[in-house]
Tab-separated table of C-alpha atoms and ligand atoms in Angstrom:
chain	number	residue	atom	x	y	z
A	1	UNK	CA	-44.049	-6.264	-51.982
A	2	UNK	CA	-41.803	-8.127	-54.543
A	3	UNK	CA	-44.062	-10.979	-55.480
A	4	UNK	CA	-43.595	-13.279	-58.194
A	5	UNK	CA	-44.850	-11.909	-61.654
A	6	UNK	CA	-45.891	-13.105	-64.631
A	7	UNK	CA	-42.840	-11.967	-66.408
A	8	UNK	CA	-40.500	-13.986	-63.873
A	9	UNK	CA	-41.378	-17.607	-64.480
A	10	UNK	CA	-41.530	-19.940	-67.248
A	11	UNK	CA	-44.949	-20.305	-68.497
A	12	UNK	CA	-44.692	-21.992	-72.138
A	13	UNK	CA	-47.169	-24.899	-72.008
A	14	UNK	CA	-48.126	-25.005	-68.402
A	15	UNK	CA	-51.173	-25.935	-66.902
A	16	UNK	CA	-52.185	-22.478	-65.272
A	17	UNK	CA	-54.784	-22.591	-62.466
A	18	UNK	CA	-55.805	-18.378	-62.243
A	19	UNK	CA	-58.315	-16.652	-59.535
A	20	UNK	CA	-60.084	-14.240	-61.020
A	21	UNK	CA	-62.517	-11.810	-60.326
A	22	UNK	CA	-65.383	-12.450	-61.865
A	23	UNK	CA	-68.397	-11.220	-58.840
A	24	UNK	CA	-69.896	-8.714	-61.484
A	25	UNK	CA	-73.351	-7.324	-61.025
A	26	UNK	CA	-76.152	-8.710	-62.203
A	27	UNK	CA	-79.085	-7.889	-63.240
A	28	UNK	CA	-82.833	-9.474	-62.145
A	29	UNK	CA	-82.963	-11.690	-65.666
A	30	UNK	CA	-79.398	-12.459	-64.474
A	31	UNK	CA	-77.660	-11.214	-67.292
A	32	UNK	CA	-74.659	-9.236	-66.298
A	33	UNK	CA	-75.217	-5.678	-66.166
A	34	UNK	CA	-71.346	-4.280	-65.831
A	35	UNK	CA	-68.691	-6.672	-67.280
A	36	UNK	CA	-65.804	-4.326	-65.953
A	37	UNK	CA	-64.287	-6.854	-64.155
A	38	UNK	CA	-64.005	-9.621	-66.979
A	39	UNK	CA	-62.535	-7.230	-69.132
A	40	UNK	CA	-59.917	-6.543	-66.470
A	41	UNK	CA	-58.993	-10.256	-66.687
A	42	UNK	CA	-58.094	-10.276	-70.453
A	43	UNK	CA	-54.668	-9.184	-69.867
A	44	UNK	CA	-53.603	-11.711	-68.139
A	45	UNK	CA	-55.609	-14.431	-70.079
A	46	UNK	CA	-54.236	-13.250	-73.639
A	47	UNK	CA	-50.562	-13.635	-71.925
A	48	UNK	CA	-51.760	-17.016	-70.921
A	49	UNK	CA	-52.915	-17.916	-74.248
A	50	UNK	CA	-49.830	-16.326	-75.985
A	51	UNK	CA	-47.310	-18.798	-74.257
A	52	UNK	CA	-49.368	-21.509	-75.034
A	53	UNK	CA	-50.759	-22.514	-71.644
A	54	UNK	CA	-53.567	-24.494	-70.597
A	55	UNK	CA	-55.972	-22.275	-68.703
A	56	UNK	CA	-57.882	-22.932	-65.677
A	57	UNK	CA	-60.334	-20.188	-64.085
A	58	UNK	CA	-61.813	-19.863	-60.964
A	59	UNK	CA	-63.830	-17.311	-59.172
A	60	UNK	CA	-67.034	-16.388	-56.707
A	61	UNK	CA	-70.252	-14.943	-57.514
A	62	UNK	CA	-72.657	-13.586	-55.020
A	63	UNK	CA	-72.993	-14.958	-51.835
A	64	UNK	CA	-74.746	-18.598	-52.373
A	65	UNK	CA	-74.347	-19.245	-48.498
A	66	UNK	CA	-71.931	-22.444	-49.547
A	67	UNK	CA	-74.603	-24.216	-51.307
A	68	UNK	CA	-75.288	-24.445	-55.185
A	69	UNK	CA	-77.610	-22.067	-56.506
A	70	UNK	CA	-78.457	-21.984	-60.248
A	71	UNK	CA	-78.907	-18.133	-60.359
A	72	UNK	CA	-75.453	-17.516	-59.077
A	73	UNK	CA	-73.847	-19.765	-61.503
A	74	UNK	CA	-71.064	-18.279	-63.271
A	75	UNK	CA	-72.166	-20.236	-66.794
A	76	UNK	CA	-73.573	-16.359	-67.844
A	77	UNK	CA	-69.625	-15.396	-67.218
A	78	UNK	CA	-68.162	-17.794	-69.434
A	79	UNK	CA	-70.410	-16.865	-72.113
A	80	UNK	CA	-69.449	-12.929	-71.885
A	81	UNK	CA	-65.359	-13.861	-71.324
A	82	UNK	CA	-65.580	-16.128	-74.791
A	83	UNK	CA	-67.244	-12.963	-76.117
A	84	UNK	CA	-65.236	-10.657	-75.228
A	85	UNK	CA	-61.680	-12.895	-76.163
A	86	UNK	CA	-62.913	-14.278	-79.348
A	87	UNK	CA	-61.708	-17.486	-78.187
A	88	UNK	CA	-63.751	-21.034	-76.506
A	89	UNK	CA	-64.191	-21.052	-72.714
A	90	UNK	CA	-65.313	-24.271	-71.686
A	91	UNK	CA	-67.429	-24.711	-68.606
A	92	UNK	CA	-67.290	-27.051	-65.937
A	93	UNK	CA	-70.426	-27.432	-63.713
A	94	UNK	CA	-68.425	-27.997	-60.630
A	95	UNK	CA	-65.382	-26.613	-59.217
A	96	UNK	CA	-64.172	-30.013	-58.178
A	97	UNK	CA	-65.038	-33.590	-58.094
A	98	UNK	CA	-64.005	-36.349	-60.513
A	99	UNK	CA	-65.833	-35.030	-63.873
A	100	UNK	CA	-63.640	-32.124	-63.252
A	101	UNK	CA	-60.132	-33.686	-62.116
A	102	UNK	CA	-60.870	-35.042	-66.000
A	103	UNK	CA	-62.099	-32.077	-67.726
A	104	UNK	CA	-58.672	-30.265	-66.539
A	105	UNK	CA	-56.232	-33.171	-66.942
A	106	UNK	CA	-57.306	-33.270	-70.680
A	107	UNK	CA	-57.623	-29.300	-71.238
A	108	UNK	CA	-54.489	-28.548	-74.276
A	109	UNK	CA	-52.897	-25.444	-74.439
A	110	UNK	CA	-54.508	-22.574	-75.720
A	111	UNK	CA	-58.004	-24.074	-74.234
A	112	UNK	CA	-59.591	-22.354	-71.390
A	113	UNK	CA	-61.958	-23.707	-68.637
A	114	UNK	CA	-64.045	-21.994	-66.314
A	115	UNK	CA	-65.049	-23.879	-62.969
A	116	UNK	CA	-68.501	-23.075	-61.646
A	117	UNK	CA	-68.490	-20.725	-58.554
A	118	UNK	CA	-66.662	-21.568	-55.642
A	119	UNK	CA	-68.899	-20.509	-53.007
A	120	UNK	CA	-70.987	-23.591	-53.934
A	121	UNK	CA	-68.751	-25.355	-51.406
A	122	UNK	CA	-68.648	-24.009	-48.135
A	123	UNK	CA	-64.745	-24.542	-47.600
A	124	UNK	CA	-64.303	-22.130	-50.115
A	125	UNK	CA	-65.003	-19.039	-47.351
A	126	UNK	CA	-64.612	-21.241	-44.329
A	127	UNK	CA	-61.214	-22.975	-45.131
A	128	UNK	CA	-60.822	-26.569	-43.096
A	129	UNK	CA	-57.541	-27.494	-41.426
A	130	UNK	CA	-56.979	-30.443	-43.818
A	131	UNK	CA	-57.087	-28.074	-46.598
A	132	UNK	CA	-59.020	-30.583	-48.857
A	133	UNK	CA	-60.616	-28.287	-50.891
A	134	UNK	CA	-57.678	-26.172	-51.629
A	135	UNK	CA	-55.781	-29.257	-52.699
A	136	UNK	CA	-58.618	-30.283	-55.250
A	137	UNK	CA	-58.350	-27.140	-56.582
A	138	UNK	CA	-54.940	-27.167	-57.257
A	139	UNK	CA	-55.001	-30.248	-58.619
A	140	UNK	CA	-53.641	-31.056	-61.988
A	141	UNK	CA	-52.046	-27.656	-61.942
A	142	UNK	CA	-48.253	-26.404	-62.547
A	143	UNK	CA	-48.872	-22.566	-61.621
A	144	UNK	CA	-51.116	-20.604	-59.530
A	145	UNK	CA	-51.837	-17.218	-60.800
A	146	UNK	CA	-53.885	-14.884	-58.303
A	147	UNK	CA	-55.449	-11.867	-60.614
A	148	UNK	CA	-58.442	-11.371	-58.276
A	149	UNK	CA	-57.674	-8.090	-56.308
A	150	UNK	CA	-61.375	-7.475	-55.627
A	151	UNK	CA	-61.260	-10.960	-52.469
A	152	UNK	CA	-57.859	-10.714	-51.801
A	153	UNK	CA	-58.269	-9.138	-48.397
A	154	UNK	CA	-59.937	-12.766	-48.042
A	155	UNK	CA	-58.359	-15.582	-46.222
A	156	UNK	CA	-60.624	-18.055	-48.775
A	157	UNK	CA	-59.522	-21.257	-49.988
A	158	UNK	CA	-59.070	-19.828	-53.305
A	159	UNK	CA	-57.069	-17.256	-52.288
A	160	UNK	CA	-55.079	-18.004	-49.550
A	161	UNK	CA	-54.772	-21.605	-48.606
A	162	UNK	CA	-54.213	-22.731	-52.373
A	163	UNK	CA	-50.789	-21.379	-52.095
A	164	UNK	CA	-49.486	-24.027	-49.988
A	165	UNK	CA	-49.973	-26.281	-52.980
A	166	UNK	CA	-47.673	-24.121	-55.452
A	167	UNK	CA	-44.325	-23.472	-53.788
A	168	UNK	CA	-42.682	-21.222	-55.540
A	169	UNK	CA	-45.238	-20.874	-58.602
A	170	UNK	CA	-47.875	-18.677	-56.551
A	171	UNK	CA	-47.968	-15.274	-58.755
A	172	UNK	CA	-49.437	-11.950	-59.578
A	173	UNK	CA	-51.404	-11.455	-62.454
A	174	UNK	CA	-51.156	-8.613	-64.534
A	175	UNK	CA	-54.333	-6.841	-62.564
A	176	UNK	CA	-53.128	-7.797	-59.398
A	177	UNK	CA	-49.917	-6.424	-59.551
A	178	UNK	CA	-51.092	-2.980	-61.293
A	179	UNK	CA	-54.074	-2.432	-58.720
A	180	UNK	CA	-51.483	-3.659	-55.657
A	181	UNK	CA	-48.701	-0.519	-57.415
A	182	UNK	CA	-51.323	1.804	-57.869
A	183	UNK	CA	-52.785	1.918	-54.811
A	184	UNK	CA	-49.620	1.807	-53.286
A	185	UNK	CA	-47.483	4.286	-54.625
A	186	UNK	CA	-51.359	6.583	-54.287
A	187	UNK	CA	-51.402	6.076	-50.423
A	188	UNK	CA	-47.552	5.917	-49.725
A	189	UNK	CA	-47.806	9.832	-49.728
A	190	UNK	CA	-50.866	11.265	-50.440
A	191	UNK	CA	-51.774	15.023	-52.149
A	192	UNK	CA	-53.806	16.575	-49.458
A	193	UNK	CA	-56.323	17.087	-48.204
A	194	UNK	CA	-57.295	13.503	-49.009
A	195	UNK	CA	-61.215	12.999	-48.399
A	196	UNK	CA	-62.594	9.296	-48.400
A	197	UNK	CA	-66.345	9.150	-49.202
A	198	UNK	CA	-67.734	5.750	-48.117
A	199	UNK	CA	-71.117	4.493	-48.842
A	200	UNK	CA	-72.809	1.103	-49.880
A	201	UNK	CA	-74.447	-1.150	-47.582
A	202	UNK	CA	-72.007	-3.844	-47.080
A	203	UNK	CA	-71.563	-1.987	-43.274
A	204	UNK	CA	-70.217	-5.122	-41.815
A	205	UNK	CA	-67.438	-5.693	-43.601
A	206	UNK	CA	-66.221	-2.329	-44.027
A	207	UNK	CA	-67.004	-0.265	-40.650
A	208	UNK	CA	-64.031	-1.168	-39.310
A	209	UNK	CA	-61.434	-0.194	-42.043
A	210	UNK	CA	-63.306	3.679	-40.993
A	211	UNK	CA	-61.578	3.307	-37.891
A	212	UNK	CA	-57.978	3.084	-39.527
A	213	UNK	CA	-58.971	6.233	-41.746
A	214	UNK	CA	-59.228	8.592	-39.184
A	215	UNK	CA	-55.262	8.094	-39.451
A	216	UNK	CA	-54.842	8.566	-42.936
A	217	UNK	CA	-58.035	10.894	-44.146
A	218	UNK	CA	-58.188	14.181	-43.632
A	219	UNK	CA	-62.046	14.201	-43.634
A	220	UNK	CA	-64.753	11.431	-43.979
A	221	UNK	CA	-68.077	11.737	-46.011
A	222	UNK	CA	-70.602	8.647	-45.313
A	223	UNK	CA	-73.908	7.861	-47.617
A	224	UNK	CA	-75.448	5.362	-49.014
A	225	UNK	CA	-76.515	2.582	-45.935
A	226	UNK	CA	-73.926	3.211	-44.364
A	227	UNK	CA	-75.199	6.442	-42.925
A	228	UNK	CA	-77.955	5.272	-41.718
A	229	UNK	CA	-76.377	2.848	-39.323
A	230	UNK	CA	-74.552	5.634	-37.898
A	231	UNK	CA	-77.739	7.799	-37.676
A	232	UNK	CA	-79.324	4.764	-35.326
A	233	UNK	CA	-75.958	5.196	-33.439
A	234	UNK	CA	-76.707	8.286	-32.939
A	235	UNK	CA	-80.041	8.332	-31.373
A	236	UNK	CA	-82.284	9.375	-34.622
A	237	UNK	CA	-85.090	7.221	-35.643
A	238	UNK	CA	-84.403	6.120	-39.141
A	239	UNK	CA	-87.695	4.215	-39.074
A	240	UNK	CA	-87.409	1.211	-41.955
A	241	UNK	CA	-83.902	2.215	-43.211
A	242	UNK	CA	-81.077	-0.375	-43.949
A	243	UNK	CA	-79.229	-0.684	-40.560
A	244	UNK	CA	-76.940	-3.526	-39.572
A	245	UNK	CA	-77.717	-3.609	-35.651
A	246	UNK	CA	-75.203	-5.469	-34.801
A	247	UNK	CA	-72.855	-3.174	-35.857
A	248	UNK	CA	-74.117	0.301	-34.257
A	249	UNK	CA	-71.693	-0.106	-31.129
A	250	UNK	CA	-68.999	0.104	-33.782
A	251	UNK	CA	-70.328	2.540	-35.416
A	252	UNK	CA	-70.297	4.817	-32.113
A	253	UNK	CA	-66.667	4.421	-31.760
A	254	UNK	CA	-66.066	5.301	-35.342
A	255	UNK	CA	-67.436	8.620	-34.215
A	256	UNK	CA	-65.618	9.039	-31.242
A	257	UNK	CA	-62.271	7.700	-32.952
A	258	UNK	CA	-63.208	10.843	-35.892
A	259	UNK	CA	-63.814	13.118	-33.007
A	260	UNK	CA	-60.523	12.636	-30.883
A	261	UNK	CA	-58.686	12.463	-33.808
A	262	UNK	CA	-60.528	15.785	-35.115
A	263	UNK	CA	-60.905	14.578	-38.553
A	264	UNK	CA	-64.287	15.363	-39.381
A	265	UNK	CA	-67.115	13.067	-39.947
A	266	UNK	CA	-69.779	14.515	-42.679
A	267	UNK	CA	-72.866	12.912	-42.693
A	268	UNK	CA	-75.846	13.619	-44.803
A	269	UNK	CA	-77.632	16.966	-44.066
A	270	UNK	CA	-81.138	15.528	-45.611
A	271	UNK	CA	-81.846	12.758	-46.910
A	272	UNK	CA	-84.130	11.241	-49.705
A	273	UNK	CA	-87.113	8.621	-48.153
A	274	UNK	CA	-88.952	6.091	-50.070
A	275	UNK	CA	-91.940	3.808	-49.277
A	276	UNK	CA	-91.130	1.229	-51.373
A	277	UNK	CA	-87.553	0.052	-53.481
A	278	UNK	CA	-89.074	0.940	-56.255
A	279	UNK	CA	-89.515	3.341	-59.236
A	280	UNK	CA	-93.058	4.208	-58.886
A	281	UNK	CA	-93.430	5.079	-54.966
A	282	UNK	CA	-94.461	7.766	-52.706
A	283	UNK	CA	-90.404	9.909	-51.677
A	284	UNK	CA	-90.064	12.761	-49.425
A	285	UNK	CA	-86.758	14.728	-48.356
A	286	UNK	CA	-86.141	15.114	-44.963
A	287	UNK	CA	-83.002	16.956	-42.989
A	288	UNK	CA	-81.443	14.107	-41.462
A	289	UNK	CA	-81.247	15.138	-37.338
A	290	UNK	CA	-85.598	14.807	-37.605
A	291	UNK	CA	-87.155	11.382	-36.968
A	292	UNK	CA	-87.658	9.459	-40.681
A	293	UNK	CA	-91.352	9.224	-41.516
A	294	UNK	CA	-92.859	5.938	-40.661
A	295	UNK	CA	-92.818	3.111	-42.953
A	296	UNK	CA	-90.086	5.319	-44.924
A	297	UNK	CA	-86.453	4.454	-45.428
A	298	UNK	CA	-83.453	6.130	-46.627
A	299	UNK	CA	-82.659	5.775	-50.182
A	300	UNK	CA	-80.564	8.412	-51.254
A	301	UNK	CA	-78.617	11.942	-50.206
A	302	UNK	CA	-80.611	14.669	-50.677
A	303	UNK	CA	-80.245	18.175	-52.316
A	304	UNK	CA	-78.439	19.884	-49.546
A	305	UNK	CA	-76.089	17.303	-48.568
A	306	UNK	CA	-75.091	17.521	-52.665
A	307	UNK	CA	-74.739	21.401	-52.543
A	308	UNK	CA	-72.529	20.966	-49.204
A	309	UNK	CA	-70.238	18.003	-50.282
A	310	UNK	CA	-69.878	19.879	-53.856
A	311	UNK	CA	-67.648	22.696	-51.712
A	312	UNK	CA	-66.319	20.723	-49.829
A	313	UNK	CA	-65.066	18.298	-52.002
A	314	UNK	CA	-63.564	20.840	-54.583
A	315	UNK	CA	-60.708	21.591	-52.146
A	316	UNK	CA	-59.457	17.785	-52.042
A	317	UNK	CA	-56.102	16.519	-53.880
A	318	UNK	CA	-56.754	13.017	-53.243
A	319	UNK	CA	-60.407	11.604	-52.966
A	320	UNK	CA	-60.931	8.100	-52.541
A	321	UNK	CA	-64.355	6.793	-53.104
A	322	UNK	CA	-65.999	3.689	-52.346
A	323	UNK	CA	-69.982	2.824	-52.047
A	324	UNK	CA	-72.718	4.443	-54.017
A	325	UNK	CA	-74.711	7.189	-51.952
A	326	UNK	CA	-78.310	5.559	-52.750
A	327	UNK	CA	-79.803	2.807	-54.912
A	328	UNK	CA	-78.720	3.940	-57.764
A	329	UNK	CA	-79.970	0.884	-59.541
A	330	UNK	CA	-83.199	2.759	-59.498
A	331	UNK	CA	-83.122	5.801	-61.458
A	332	UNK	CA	-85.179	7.991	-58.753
A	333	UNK	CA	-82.546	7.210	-56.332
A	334	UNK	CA	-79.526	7.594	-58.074
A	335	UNK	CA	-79.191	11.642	-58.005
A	336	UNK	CA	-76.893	11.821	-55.383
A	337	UNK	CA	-74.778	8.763	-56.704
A	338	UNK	CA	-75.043	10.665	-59.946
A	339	UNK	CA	-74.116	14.327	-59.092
A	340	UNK	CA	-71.365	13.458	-56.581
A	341	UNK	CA	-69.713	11.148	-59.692
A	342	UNK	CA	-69.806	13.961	-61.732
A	343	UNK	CA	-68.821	16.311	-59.379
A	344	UNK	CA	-65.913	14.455	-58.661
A	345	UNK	CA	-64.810	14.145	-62.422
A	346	UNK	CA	-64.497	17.695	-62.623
A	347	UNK	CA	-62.434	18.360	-59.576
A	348	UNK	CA	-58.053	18.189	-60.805
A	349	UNK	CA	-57.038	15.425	-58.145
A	350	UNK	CA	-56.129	11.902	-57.902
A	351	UNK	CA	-59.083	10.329	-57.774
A	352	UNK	CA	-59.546	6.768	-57.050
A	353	UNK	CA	-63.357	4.645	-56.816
A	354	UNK	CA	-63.081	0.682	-55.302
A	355	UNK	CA	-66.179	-1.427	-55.156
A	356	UNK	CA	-67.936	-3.466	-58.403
A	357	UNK	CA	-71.480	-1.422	-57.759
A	358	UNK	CA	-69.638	1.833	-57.291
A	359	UNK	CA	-67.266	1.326	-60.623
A	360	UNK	CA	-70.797	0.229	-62.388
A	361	UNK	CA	-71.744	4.059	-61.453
A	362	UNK	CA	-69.441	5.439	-62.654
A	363	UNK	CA	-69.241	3.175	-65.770
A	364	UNK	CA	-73.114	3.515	-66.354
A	365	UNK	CA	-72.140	7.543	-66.333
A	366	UNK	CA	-69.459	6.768	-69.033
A	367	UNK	CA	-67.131	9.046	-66.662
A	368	UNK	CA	-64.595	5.996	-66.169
A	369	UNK	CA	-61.775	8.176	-68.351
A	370	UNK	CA	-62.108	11.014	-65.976
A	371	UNK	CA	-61.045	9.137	-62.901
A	372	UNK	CA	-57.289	8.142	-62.396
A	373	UNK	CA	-58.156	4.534	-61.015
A	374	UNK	CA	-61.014	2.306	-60.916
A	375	UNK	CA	-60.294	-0.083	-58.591
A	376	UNK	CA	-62.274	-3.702	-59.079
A	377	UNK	CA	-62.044	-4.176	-55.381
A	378	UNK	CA	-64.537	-2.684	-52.761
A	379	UNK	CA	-63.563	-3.919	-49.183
A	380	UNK	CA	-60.288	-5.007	-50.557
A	381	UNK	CA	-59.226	-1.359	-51.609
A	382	UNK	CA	-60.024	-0.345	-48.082
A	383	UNK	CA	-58.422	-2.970	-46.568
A	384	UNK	CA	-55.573	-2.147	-48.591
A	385	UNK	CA	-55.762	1.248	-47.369
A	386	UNK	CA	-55.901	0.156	-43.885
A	387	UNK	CA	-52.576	-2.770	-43.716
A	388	UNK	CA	-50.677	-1.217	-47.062
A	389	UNK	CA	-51.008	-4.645	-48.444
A	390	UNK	CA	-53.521	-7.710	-48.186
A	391	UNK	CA	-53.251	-11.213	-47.165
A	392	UNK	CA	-53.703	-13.085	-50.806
A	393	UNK	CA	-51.052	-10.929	-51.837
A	394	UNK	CA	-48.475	-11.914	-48.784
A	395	UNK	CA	-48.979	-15.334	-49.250
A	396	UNK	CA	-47.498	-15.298	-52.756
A	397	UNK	CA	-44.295	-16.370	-53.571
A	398	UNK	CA	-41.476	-14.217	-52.616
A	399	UNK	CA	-39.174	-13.312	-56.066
B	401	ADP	P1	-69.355	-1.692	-53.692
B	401	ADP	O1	-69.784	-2.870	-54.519
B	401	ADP	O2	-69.056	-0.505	-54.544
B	401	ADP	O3	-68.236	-2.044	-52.749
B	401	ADP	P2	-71.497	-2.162	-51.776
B	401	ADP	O4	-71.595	-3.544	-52.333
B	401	ADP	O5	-71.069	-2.001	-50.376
B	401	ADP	O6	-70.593	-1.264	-52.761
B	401	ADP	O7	-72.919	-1.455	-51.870
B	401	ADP	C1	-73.598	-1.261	-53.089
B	401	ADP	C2	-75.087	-1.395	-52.882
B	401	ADP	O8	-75.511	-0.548	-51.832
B	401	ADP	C3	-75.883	-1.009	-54.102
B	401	ADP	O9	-76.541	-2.152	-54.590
B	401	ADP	C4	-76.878	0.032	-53.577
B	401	ADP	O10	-78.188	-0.133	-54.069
B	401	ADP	C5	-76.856	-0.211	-52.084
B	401	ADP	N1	-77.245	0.973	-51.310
B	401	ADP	C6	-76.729	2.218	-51.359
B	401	ADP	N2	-77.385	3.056	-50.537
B	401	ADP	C7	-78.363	2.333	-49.947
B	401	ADP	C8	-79.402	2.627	-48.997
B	401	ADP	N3	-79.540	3.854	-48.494
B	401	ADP	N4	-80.208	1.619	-48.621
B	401	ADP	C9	-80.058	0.378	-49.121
B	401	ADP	N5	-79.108	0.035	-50.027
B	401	ADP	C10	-78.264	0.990	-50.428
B	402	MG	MG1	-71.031	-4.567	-54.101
């Protein structure tokens, strides 16, 4: 646990390579619709600037498959940090290469660059042994700062493999090292019950953590997607939902982990239908154990499944949260989403939400101030959860 901080090493006129977060949703013009996790940056940056350093940021944005795509670029990003600071961020249209080896060797203190998205290059998620692309990154640089909670559970170049190249000088940024103590000291010894609700539809990445719950959870409540794969897994015809097939053999021994364990599993009693993803479409509710109409798919919880979770979750003492419960994008989908967020802000427990789309819920709500943490990081939140720790944060250097 006792990484390097900021506060432990000398920063005054350094060249400062930092990972941030900046994966924030977008919306279809591609402006950015929730700029929560730039804010959560600025602490760090403004230390940065303070002690004179030279400031280098990197950071993903979507999932551009490892080739460049101009409507993930992260140029929108740079724009909204230089906003937000009241300070220059320069861009760079590449995250390495030679027109950026210069950009950074010439960068003075106090002036901050922002690379274009990593993800560009494949090596960024599917490191090579020689490590190339790590060592490009870290180029030029004296210190390595990692502030981006949200992909630490993410062996990525960026993340993990970089810190070969800074011995010593791999740190925590200020929102690194406050998520990393909050969530610990939340889990170490939880107020119970402690209920995790888990929705979203990023099912592959996150099924498994459910597993590890049924150790630490005292019950389970699944929406969004997410249900519906274990619906499939359970026999019922959920006609066009969003299922992740490949995943529904998992999803089978999440329920029979739950059901050994005898934490309960509550799935949603009905459930909202939609022809289309859109606002003007044909809906129906439906109790969940009945075939889904044809042609339909599952958008949201429905009424019942709110009424049922709203008594059951009043009882928690620790509720941890990650994934809306529907497209809430779309304003005829987002009841559940909606009630269960508010719902929640009433209720006197620690209460904890991880994931950039569920924290946009929450923020669109303007309920952030009655939460006690609002984690930037979905899948890494769980995974932290799961191992008590994550691998971007191990492979920092040891104070
Ligand atoms: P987070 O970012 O909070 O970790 P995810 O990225 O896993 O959450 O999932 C968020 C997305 O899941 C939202 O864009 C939302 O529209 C979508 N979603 C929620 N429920 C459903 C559903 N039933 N069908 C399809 N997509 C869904
Ligand atoms: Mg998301």
């Amino acid at each position: 646990m006792d990484k390097l901080t900021l506060k432990d090493i000398d920063l005054k006129n350094k060249k400062v390579l930092v990972r941030v977060d900046f994966n924030v949703p977008l919306n279809e013009d591609l402006s950015i619709s929730d700029d929560t996790r730039i804010k959560a940056s600025l602490d760090t940056i403004n230390y940065l600037l303070k002690n004179n350093c030279s400031i280098i940021l990197m950071s993903h944005l979507g999932r551009p498959k490892g080739k460049k795509d101009k409507n993930l670029s992260l140029k929108n990003a740079a724009k909204r940090l230089s906003i937000l600071l009241k300070h220059e961020v320069k861009f760079a249209d590449d995250a390495i290469g030679k027109d950026t080896e210069n950009f950074k060797k010439n960068l003075k203190p106090k002036e901050i660059l922002l690379l274009e998205n990593l993800r560009f290059h494949p090596e960024e998620e599917k490191p090579k042994d020689d490590n190339k692309f790590a060592e490009e990154l870290a180029k030029g640089c004296d210190i390595y700062v990692n502030d981006a909670f949200g992909s630490s559970h993410r062996k990525h170049s960026s993340i993990f493999q970089i810190t070969n190249f800074f011995k010593n000088r791999a740190i925590e940024g200020f929102l690194l090292e406050k998520e990393v103590d909050f969530l610990y000291k939340a889990i170490q010894d939880p107020k119970r019950p402690f209920y995790a609700i888990i929705g979203g539809k990023k099912i592959s990445t996150k099924i498994g953590v459910l597993n590890s719950l049924s150790e630490i959870v005292d019950a389970i409540f699944i929406g969004g997607a997410m249900s519906s794969t274990f619906f499939k897994a359970m026999g019922i015809d959920v006609a066009s939902s969003l299922v992740e097939d490949d995943f529904l053999d998992e999803a089978k021994k999440v329920l029979e982990k739950f059901k050994i364990k005898k934490v309960p599993i509550y799935l949603p009693i009905d459930v909202l239908l939609a022809k289309d993803i859109k606002e003007e479409t044909e809906t129906k509710i439906v109790e969940s154990d009945k075939t889904f109409l044809k042609n339909y798919q599952a958008v949201d919880i429905g009424p019942k499944t709110i009424s049922d979770w709203e008594k059951k979750l009043k009882l928690a003492k620790t509720i941890f949260w990650n994934g809306p419960l529907g497209i809430f994008e779309i304003d005829k989908f987002s009841l559940g989403t909606n009630k269960i967020a508010k719902i929640i802000s009433d209720i006197d427990a620690v209460k904890i939400v991880g994931g950039g789309d569920s924290v946009a819920a929450i923020n669109k709500l303007h309920l952030e101030k009655k939460f006690t943490h609002l984690s930037t990081g979905g899948g890494a939140s769980l995974e932290f959860i799961e191992f008590k720790s994550l691998p971007g944060v191990e492979a920092l250097s040891d104070q």
